[in-house]
Amino acid sequence: MRKNPVPVFCWFITSLFCLAAGADEKNGLFDNWSVSGYANLVGSVRNGKPTAIELDDLSIFVSGNISAWLNPFLEAEAYSMPLWKEARGAMFDRGNLVIERLYNDFEFNDSNTLRIGKFLAPINHWNIVHAAPLVWTSNRPVSSRYAAANYATGLSARHVFDLMSGHALELYWQPQDEFSPKTLDSHPRHYDSVVGGRWIPHEDLDGYYGIAAQRAAVKDSDETRTTL
């Protein structure tokens, strides 16, 4: 019988926040680390179906800024976790756990960064800055969510030509399967290999424009998807 990992994940999140809350009394133990997170509850009342409450998303973010060569980042998420259903009462027996991002940034200088691990693929601006449910107007467009690989597990190189305008070039490569992918019932497909890039002539608080391209091989299929 497969054990549900979600309760352990919830305990882990609670422990991290307790440690972070007491960091000021630990002689700067967490000075170079940041811990944050959020939870998204969803209620449903449908015709002919029982009323239900579900924990749609419970996320934890852990980031460190140790040196130019050690800048780890972790985003872990528990999702689709039923909490209560009419006629059944409280529930806490199902759920999914995924590592959304896990990488380290090697900062050679202000202009050049190498990222190794699992990260968001820069297929467009909104895949990088999406913030649902924190910001309702910043969701992934349907065209990017279903047409291309939203994540890549491998290498990403970024060169900034101009820090003031945000002019930059990004190239990334996933040689094999994605690490810790979401289940196929919540994500349309998985990818074996991914290669892509993004050129950003301008990006700041006033506006953004750029162009991105990606070529991805669909897992367990002869299909290859190219997006621009």
Short mmCIF file of C-alpha atoms in Angstrom, two decimals:
data_model
loop_
_atom_site.label_atom_id
_atom_site.label_comp_id
_atom_site.label_asym_id
_atom_site.label_seq_id
_atom_site.Cartn_x
_atom_site.Cartn_y
_atom_site.Cartn_z
CA MET A 1 0.00 0.00 0.00
CA ARG A 2 1.45 3.33 -1.07
CA LYS A 3 1.78 5.87 1.71
CA ASN A 4 0.52 9.39 1.23
CA PRO A 5 3.54 11.79 1.30
CA VAL A 6 1.44 14.94 1.71
CA PRO A 7 1.11 14.86 5.55
CA VAL A 8 4.90 14.57 5.81
CA PHE A 9 5.24 17.52 3.43
CA CYS A 10 2.84 19.60 5.54
CA TRP A 11 4.84 18.75 8.66
CA PHE A 12 8.04 19.75 6.84
CA ILE A 13 6.56 23.13 5.88
CA THR A 14 5.41 23.81 9.44
CA SER A 15 8.88 22.96 10.76
CA LEU A 16 10.57 25.32 8.30
CA PHE A 17 8.33 28.22 9.25
CA CYS A 18 8.92 27.55 12.96
CA LEU A 19 12.67 27.60 12.38
CA ALA A 20 12.43 30.80 10.33
CA ALA A 21 10.30 32.47 13.01
CA GLY A 22 13.01 31.84 15.59
CA ALA A 23 15.91 32.73 13.33
CA ASP A 24 16.55 36.09 15.04
CA GLU A 25 17.39 34.24 18.23
CA LYS A 26 19.79 31.83 16.51
CA ASN A 27 22.68 34.22 15.87
CA GLY A 28 21.89 34.78 12.20
CA LEU A 29 21.32 31.13 11.29
CA PHE A 30 18.91 32.14 8.50
CA ASP A 31 20.58 35.40 7.44
CA ASN A 32 21.33 34.01 3.97
CA TRP A 33 18.12 32.01 3.61
CA SER A 34 14.52 32.89 2.84
CA VAL A 35 11.48 30.69 3.52
CA SER A 36 7.97 31.54 2.29
CA GLY A 37 4.83 29.87 1.02
CA TYR A 38 1.09 30.02 0.47
CA ALA A 39 -2.01 27.85 0.43
CA ASN A 40 -4.95 28.00 -1.99
CA LEU A 41 -8.31 26.59 -0.85
CA VAL A 42 -11.04 25.88 -3.42
CA GLY A 43 -14.70 25.25 -2.64
CA SER A 44 -17.12 23.72 -5.14
CA VAL A 45 -20.92 23.60 -5.19
CA ARG A 46 -22.06 21.81 -8.36
CA ASN A 47 -25.48 20.72 -9.53
CA GLY A 48 -26.04 17.10 -8.64
CA LYS A 49 -22.68 16.73 -6.92
CA PRO A 50 -21.74 17.02 -3.23
CA THR A 51 -20.27 20.23 -1.86
CA ALA A 52 -16.51 19.89 -1.36
CA ILE A 53 -13.47 21.79 -0.15
CA GLU A 54 -10.06 21.03 -1.64
CA LEU A 55 -6.55 22.27 -0.93
CA ASP A 56 -5.75 23.09 -4.53
CA ASP A 57 -2.19 24.23 -3.90
CA LEU A 58 0.13 24.27 -0.88
CA SER A 59 3.54 25.64 -1.86
CA ILE A 60 6.83 26.21 -0.07
CA PHE A 61 9.73 28.33 -1.36
CA VAL A 62 13.25 28.05 0.07
CA SER A 63 16.09 30.15 -1.37
CA GLY A 64 19.66 30.79 -0.31
CA ASN A 65 22.22 33.43 -1.23
CA ILE A 66 25.47 32.00 0.10
CA SER A 67 28.02 33.09 -2.48
CA ALA A 68 28.42 33.74 -6.18
CA TRP A 69 28.61 29.96 -6.70
CA LEU A 70 25.96 28.80 -4.25
CA ASN A 71 22.45 30.21 -4.74
CA PRO A 72 20.00 27.30 -4.32
CA PHE A 73 16.25 27.56 -4.84
CA LEU A 74 13.47 25.07 -4.07
CA GLU A 75 9.74 25.20 -4.81
CA ALA A 76 7.76 22.18 -3.62
CA GLU A 77 4.00 21.85 -4.02
CA ALA A 78 1.25 19.62 -2.67
CA TYR A 79 -1.88 19.82 -4.83
CA SER A 80 -5.33 18.30 -5.42
CA MET A 81 -5.77 17.40 -1.76
CA PRO A 82 -9.43 16.83 -0.71
CA LEU A 83 -10.14 18.25 2.76
CA TRP A 84 -13.90 17.91 3.18
CA LYS A 85 -16.81 16.48 1.19
CA GLU A 86 -20.51 16.50 1.93
CA ALA A 87 -21.73 13.18 3.42
CA ARG A 88 -18.15 12.05 4.01
CA GLY A 89 -16.85 14.78 6.30
CA ALA A 90 -13.18 15.60 6.82
CA MET A 91 -10.68 13.95 4.50
CA PHE A 92 -6.90 13.91 4.42
CA ASP A 93 -6.11 10.69 2.63
CA ARG A 94 -5.16 11.76 -0.89
CA GLY A 95 -2.98 14.31 -2.60
CA ASN A 96 -0.06 14.81 -4.97
CA LEU A 97 3.43 16.10 -4.27
CA VAL A 98 5.76 17.60 -6.86
CA ILE A 99 9.06 19.48 -6.92
CA GLU A 100 8.24 22.42 -9.20
CA ARG A 101 11.71 23.99 -9.12
CA LEU A 102 15.05 22.86 -7.71
CA TYR A 103 18.19 24.55 -9.03
CA ASN A 104 21.38 26.41 -8.23
CA ASP A 105 22.56 29.64 -9.86
CA PHE A 106 26.26 30.17 -10.58
CA GLU A 107 26.76 33.93 -10.92
CA PHE A 108 29.98 34.55 -12.83
CA ASN A 109 29.36 38.32 -12.77
CA ASP A 110 26.46 40.78 -13.04
CA SER A 111 25.92 39.83 -16.68
CA ASN A 112 26.38 36.05 -16.82
CA THR A 113 24.53 33.33 -14.89
CA LEU A 114 24.47 29.56 -15.29
CA ARG A 115 21.49 27.69 -13.81
CA ILE A 116 21.57 23.92 -13.21
CA GLY A 117 18.55 21.89 -12.09
CA LYS A 118 14.81 22.06 -12.70
CA PHE A 119 13.46 25.51 -13.60
CA LEU A 120 10.66 27.31 -15.42
CA ALA A 121 11.27 27.29 -19.16
CA PRO A 122 11.31 30.89 -20.49
CA ILE A 123 8.81 30.14 -23.25
CA ASN A 124 7.27 33.57 -22.70
CA HIS A 125 7.14 36.35 -20.14
CA TRP A 126 4.05 35.05 -18.33
CA ASN A 127 5.41 31.57 -17.69
CA ILE A 128 8.15 33.18 -15.61
CA VAL A 129 6.11 35.78 -13.69
CA HIS A 130 2.80 33.89 -13.27
CA ALA A 131 1.65 34.17 -9.68
CA ALA A 132 -1.72 32.45 -9.36
CA PRO A 133 -3.43 32.50 -6.96
CA LEU A 134 -1.50 35.43 -5.45
CA VAL A 135 -2.13 37.71 -8.44
CA TRP A 136 -5.28 36.87 -10.38
CA THR A 137 -4.17 38.83 -13.45
CA SER A 138 -0.88 36.93 -13.77
CA ASN A 139 -1.83 33.41 -14.82
CA ARG A 140 -0.18 31.18 -17.39
CA PRO A 141 -1.87 31.67 -20.78
CA VAL A 142 -3.61 28.53 -22.05
CA SER A 143 -1.48 28.69 -25.21
CA SER A 144 1.76 28.32 -23.25
CA ARG A 145 0.47 25.87 -20.66
CA TYR A 146 -0.65 23.29 -23.22
CA ALA A 147 1.50 23.99 -26.28
CA ALA A 148 5.01 23.79 -24.84
CA ALA A 149 7.13 22.42 -22.01
CA ASN A 150 6.60 24.74 -19.04
CA TYR A 151 9.58 23.27 -17.17
CA ALA A 152 13.06 22.11 -18.10
CA THR A 153 15.53 19.96 -16.17
CA GLY A 154 19.08 20.63 -17.25
CA LEU A 155 21.10 23.76 -18.00
CA SER A 156 20.16 27.39 -18.57
CA ALA A 157 22.57 30.20 -19.49
CA ARG A 158 21.64 33.88 -19.30
CA HIS A 159 23.65 36.85 -20.58
CA VAL A 160 22.54 40.41 -19.85
CA PHE A 161 23.66 42.98 -22.42
CA ASP A 162 22.26 46.01 -20.59
CA LEU A 163 21.18 45.97 -16.93
CA MET A 164 19.15 49.18 -17.24
CA SER A 165 16.93 48.09 -20.15
CA GLY A 166 16.88 44.38 -19.28
CA HIS A 167 18.28 43.46 -22.71
CA ALA A 168 19.24 39.78 -22.33
CA LEU A 169 19.59 36.41 -24.04
CA GLU A 170 18.66 33.05 -22.46
CA LEU A 171 19.42 29.54 -23.77
CA TYR A 172 18.37 26.29 -22.08
CA TRP A 173 18.59 22.53 -22.64
CA GLN A 174 16.94 19.47 -21.09
CA PRO A 175 18.76 16.31 -22.23
CA GLN A 176 16.38 13.71 -20.74
CA ASP A 177 13.13 13.39 -18.77
CA GLU A 178 11.79 16.16 -16.56
CA PHE A 179 12.56 15.67 -12.87
CA SER A 180 9.49 15.18 -10.63
CA PRO A 181 6.81 15.95 -13.27
CA LYS A 182 3.17 16.53 -12.43
CA THR A 183 0.75 13.68 -13.06
CA LEU A 184 -0.75 13.47 -16.55
CA ASP A 185 -4.26 14.08 -15.23
CA SER A 186 -3.19 17.59 -14.17
CA HIS A 187 -0.73 18.29 -16.99
CA PRO A 188 -1.37 17.36 -20.65
CA ARG A 189 1.97 15.70 -21.52
CA HIS A 190 5.55 15.02 -20.48
CA TYR A 191 8.67 15.70 -22.52
CA ASP A 192 11.83 13.63 -23.11
CA SER A 193 14.11 16.43 -24.28
CA VAL A 194 13.75 20.18 -24.60
CA VAL A 195 15.87 22.92 -26.16
CA GLY A 196 15.00 26.58 -26.47
CA GLY A 197 15.90 30.20 -25.98
CA ARG A 198 14.55 33.70 -25.46
CA TRP A 199 15.82 37.08 -26.66
CA ILE A 200 14.64 40.02 -24.56
CA PRO A 201 15.33 43.47 -26.06
CA HIS A 202 13.52 45.23 -23.19
CA GLU A 203 12.20 44.22 -19.76
CA ASP A 204 11.44 46.51 -16.83
CA LEU A 205 8.48 47.67 -14.72
CA ASP A 206 7.14 49.75 -17.60
CA GLY A 207 7.01 47.03 -20.21
CA TYR A 208 8.36 43.88 -21.80
CA TYR A 209 8.89 42.60 -25.31
CA GLY A 210 10.87 39.68 -26.62
CA ILE A 211 10.78 36.53 -28.69
CA ALA A 212 11.08 32.90 -27.56
CA ALA A 213 11.41 29.56 -29.35
CA GLN A 214 11.31 25.98 -28.10
CA ARG A 215 11.58 22.49 -29.57
CA ALA A 216 10.43 19.61 -27.34
CA ALA A 217 10.07 15.86 -27.86
CA VAL A 218 6.88 14.44 -26.33
CA LYS A 219 7.50 11.48 -24.02
CA ASP A 220 6.32 8.04 -25.23
CA SER A 221 5.47 9.50 -28.63
CA ASP A 222 7.02 10.33 -32.00
CA GLU A 223 5.61 13.86 -31.72
CA THR A 224 7.92 16.86 -31.58
CA ARG A 225 6.44 20.25 -30.71
CA THR A 226 7.98 23.50 -31.95
CA THR A 227 6.67 26.79 -30.55
CA LEU A 228 7.54 30.40 -31.31
#
